Coordinates of C-alpha atoms in Angstrom, one line a residue:
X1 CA 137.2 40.2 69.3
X2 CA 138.8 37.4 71.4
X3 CA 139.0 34.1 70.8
X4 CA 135.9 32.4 72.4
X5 CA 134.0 35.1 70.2
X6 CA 135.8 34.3 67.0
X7 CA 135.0 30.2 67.5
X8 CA 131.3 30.6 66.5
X9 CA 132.1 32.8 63.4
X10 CA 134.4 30.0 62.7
X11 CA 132.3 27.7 62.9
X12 CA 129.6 28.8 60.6
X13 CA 132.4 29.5 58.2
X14 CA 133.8 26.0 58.4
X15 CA 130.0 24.6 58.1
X16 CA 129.0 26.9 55.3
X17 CA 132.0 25.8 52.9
X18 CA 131.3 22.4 54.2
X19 CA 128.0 22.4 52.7
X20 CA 129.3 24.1 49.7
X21 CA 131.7 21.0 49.3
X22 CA 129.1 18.3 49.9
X23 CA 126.6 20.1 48.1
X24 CA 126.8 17.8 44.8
X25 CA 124.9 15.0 46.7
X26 CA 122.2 17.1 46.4
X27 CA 122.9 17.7 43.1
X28 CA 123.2 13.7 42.0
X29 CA 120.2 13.2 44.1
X30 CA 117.8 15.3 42.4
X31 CA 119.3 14.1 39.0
X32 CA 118.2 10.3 40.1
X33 CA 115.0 11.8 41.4
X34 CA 114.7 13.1 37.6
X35 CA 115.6 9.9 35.6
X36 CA 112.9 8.0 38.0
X37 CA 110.9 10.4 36.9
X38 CA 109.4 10.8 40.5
X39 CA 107.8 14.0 39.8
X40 CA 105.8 13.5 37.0
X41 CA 104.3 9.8 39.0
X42 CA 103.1 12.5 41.7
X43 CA 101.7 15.0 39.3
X44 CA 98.2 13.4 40.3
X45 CA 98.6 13.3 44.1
X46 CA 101.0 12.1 47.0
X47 CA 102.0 8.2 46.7
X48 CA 103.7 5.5 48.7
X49 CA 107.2 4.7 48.3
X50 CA 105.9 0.8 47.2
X51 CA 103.7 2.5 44.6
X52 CA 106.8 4.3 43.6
X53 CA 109.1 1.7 43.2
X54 CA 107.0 -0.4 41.4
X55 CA 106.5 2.1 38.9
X56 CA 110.3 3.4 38.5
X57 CA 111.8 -0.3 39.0
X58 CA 113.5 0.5 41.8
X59 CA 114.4 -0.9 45.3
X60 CA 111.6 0.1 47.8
X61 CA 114.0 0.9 51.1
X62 CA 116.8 3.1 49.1
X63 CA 114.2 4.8 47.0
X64 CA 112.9 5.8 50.4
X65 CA 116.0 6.9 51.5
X66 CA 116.5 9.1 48.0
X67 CA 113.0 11.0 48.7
X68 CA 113.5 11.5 52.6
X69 CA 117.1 13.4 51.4
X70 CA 115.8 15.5 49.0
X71 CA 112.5 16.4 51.3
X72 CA 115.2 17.7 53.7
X73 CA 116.0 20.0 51.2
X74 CA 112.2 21.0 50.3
X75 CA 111.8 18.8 47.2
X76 CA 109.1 16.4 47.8
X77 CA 107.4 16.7 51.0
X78 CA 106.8 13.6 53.7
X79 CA 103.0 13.4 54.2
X80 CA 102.9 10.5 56.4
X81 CA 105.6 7.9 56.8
X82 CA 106.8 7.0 53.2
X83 CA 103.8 8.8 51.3
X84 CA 105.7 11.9 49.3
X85 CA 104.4 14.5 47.3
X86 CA 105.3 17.1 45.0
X87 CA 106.6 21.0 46.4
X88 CA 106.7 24.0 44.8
X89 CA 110.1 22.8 43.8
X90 CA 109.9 19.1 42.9
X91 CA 106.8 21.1 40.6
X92 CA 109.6 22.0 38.1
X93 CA 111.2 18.4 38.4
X94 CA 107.9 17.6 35.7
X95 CA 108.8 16.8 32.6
X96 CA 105.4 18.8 31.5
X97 CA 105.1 21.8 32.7
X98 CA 106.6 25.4 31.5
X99 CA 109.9 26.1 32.8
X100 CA 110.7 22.3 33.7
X101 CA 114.2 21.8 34.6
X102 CA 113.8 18.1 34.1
X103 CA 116.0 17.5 30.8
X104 CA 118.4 20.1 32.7
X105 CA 118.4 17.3 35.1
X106 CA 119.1 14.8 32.8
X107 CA 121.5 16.8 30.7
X108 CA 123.5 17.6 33.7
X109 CA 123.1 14.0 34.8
X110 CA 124.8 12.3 31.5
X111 CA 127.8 10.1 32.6
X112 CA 130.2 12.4 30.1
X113 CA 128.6 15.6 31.0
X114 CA 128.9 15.1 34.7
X115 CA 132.8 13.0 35.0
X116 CA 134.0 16.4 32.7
X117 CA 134.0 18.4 35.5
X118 CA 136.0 16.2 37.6
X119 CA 138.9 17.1 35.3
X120 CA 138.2 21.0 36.1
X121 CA 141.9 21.3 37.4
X122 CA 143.3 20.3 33.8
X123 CA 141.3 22.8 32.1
X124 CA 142.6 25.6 34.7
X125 CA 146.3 24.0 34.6
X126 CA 146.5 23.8 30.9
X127 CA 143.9 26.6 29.4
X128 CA 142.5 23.4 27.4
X129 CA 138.4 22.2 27.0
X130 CA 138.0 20.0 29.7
X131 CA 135.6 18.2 27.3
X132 CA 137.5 18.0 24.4
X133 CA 140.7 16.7 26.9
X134 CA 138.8 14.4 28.3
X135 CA 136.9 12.5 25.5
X136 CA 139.1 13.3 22.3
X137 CA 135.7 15.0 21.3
X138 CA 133.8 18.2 21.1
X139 CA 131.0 18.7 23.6
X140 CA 128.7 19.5 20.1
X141 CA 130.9 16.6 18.2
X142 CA 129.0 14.7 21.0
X143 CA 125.3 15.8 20.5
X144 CA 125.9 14.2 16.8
X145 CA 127.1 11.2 18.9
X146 CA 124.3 10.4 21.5
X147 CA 121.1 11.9 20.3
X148 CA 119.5 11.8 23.1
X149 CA 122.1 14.0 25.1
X150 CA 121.0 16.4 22.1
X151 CA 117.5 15.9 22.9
X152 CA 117.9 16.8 26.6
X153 CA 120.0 19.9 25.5
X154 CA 117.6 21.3 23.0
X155 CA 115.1 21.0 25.4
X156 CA 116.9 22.7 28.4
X157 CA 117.4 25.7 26.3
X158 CA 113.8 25.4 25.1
X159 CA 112.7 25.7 28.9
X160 CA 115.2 28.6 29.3
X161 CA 113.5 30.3 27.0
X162 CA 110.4 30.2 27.9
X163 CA 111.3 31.8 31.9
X164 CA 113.6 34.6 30.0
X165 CA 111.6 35.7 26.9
X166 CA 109.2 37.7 29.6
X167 CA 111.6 39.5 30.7
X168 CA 113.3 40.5 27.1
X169 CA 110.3 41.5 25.7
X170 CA 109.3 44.0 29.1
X171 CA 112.4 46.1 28.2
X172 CA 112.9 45.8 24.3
X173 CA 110.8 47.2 21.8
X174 CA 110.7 45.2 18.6
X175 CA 108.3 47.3 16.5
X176 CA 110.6 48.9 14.2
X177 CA 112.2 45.8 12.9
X178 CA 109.9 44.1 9.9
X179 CA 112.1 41.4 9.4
X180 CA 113.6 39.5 12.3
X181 CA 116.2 36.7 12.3
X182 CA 116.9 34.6 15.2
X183 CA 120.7 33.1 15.1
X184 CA 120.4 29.9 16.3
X185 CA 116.9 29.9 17.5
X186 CA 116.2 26.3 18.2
X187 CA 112.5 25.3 18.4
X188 CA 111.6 29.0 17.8
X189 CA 109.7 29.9 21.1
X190 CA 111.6 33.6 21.3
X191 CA 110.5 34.0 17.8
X192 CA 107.4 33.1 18.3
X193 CA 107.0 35.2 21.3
X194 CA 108.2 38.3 19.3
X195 CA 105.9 37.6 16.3
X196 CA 102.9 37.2 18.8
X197 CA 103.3 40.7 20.4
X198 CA 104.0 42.5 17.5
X199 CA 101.6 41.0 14.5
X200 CA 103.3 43.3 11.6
X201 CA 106.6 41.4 11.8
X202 CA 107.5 38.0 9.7
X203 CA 110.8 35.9 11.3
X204 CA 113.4 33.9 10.2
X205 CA 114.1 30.7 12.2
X206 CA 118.2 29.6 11.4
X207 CA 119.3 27.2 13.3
X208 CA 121.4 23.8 12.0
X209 CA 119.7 21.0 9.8
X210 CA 119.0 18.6 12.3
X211 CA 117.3 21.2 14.1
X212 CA 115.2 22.6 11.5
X213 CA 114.5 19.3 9.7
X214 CA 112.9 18.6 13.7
X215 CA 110.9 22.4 13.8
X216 CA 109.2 21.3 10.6
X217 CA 108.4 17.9 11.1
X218 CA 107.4 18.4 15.1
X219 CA 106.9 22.2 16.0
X220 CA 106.3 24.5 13.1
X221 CA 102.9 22.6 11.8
X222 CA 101.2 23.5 14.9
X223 CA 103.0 26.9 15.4
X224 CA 99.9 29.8 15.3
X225 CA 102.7 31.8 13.5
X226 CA 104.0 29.4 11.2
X227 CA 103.0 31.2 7.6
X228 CA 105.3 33.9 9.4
X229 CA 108.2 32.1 10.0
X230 CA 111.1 31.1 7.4
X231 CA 112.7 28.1 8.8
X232 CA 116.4 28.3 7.3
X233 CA 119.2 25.8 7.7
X234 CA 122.8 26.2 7.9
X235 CA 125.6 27.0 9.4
X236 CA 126.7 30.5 11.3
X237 CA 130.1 29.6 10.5
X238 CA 129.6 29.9 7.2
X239 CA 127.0 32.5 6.7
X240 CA 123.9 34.2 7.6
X241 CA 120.6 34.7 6.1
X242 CA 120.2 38.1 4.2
X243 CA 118.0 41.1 4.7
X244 CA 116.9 40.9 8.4
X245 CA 116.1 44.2 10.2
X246 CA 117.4 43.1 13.5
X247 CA 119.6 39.8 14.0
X248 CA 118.7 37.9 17.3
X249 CA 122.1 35.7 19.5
X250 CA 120.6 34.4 22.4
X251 CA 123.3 32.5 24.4
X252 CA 124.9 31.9 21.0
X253 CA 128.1 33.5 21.6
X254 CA 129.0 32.5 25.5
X255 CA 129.9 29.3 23.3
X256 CA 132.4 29.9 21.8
X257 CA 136.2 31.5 22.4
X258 CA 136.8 34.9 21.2
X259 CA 137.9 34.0 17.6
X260 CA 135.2 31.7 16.9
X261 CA 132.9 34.5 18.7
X262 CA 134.3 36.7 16.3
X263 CA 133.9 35.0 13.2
X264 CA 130.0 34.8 13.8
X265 CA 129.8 38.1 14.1
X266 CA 132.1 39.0 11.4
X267 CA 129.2 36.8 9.2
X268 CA 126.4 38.7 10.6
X269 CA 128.3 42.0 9.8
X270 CA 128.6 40.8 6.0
X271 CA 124.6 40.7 6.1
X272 CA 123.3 43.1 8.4
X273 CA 123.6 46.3 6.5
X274 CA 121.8 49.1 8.4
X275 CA 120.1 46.1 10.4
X276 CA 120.8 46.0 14.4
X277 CA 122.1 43.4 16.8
X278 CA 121.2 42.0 19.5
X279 CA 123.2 40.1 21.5
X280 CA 121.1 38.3 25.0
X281 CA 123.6 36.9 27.5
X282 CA 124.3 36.8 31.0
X283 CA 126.9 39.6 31.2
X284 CA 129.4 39.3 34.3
X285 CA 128.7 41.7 37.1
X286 CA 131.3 43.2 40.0
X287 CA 134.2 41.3 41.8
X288 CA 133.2 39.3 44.3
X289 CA 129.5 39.5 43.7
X290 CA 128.1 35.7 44.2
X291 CA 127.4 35.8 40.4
X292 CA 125.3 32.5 38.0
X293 CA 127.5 34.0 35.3
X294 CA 130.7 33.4 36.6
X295 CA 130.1 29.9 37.5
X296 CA 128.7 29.7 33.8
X297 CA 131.5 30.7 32.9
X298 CA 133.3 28.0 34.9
X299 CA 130.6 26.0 32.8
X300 CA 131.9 27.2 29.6
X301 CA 135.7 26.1 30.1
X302 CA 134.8 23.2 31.1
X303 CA 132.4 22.0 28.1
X304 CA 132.5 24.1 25.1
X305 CA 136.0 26.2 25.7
X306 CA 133.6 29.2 25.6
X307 CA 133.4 32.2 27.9
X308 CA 131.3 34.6 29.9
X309 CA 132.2 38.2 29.4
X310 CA 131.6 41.3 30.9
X311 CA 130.3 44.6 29.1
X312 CA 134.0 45.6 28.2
X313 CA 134.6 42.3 27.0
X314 CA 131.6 42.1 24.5
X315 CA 132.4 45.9 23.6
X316 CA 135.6 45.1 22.5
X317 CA 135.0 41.8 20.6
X318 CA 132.0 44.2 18.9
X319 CA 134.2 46.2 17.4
X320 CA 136.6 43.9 16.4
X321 CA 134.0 42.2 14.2
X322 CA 132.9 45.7 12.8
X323 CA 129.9 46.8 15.1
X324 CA 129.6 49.1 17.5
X325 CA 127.7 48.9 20.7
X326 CA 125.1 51.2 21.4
X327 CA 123.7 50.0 24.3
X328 CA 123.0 47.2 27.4
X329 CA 119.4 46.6 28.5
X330 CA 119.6 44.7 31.9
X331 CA 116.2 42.8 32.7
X332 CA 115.0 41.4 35.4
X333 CA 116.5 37.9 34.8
X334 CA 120.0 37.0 34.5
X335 CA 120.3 38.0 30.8
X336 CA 121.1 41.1 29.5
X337 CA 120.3 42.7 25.9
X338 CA 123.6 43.9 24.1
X339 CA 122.4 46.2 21.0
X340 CA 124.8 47.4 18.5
X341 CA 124.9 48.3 14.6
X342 CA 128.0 48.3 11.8
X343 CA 130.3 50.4 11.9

């Protein structure tokens, strides 16, 4: 290949990193699309960028600016000049629909959340929590802080739950286990799901006290399944609720570094008997494959000081903690079900 035949490559090499560069404009713009909450003042139909502004209390010619962006990108759509509606994409922009990524939005929006990953380069240079670094605090030292970064976090992994739990359920079969404990369970939609499908099973909800003292007051009243769930509160840290058939850590353990991974499993060993584990994570795939885990896990050092693993990875820390792995379920999602039993 000679020169004049290697410029184009070039330059759709230099133009595709470019955009990779740029590419959180698109990122901020969508979060200021969310806090307007443009999406949900569409749900009903297109509007004018006037009717817009006057209901998000914003300035008429920059939000029209905002919108024409991000229906360059296929969020929001330009009917006739400045009348948007909603896409297929801006759909999940709702704050009411299943599988919103609105508080996603938001969460990745907050001021702290967002100016942590400027400081990426001191959590690579030092091996530190970028977080932690940055604001003297731990990212969940700050959900106690700002409760309403909590809210938006609870409710991300509430939406999360609802695209995976599909998918886990296709490929696992839950009929043998009577009792069923999920670790860290949050509002109890996985649970719930579970105890739908297989009508013979009774769950236990654990999950910390502000969360539970929220499931009873908010969610579990109106929960079909309720007189089948056991909302616990306490601490995985600490210990584990007894006598569960099957013990359920759904993106529980990419939190955390591998001693604190290890000491939550170490407490679940103390209780689990002849129970089994199950462990649902994004697990990391092949070099060089473009991969949502490893930028997770990008995510991880950044906020938490966690870590994505790979199957050898969660093998090992396994049976460090006293299990051994007896098998990896891959669905059709990004997760991936990592079943093991005591040693």
């Amino acid at each position: 290949m000679n020169n004049q035949e290697k410029q184009p490559e070039q330059a759709l090499h230099q133009h595709h990193l470019t955009q990779i560069i740029l590419s959180f404009q698109e990122s901020q713009a969508i979060i200021t699309a969310a806090k307007l909450g443009i999406a949900d003042l569409l749900k009903d139909g297109p509007k004018s960028v006037d009717e817009l502004a006057q209901l998000c209390h914003a300035h008429p010619e920059t939000l029209y600016r905002l919108l024409r962006a991000l229906a360059s990108i296929g969020i929001f759509k330009e009917e006739d000049h400045t009348v948007f509606s909603l896409t297929p994409l801006s759909h999940y922009l709702r704050s009411d629909v299943e599988g919103s990524v609105h508080s996603l939005a938001l969460m990745v929006g907050d001021t702290k959340a967002w100016s942590a990953w400027g400081d990426l380069i001191e959590g690579i240079k030092q091996g530190e929590v970028v977080f932690d670094h940055k604001f003297k605090m731990s990212f969940y030292d700050y959900h106690t802080e700002n409760p309403e970064f909590a809210k938006y976090f609870n409710q991300t992994m509430f939406n999360h739950t609802s695209l995976l739990t599909q998918h886990v359920l296709e490929v696992y079969d839950f009929s043998p286990f009577q009792t069923i404990v999920d670790v860290g369970g949050n509002h109890g939609y996985l649970l719930s799901s579970i105890l739908q499908k297989y009508p013979a099973s009774r769950g236990v909800l654990f999950d910390q006290p502000f969360v539970i003292e929220a499931v009873e007051k908010e969610h579990l009243k109106n929960n079909p399944f309720h007189d089948r769930i056991n909302a616990v509160a306490g601490n995985f840290f600490e210990s584990l609720p007894k006598n569960g058939d099957v013990y359920i850590f759904k993106h529980i353990i990419h939190g955390f570094h591998d001693e604190k991974a290890r000491q939550i499993l170490q407490n679940c060993r103390d209780v689990i008997g002849d129970g089994t584990l199950l462990i649902i994570e994004n697990v990391l795939s092949n070099k060089n494959n473009h991969s949502f885990s490893a930028f997770m896990d990008l995510q991880m050092i950044v906020m938490s000081g966690g870590k994505e693993r790979t199957e050898a990875e969660y093998q090992q820390l396994l049976e460090q903690a006293g299990f051994q792995m007896t098998r990896v379920i891959h669905t059709s999602s990004p997760v991936s079900i990592i079943e093991a039993v005591a040693k």
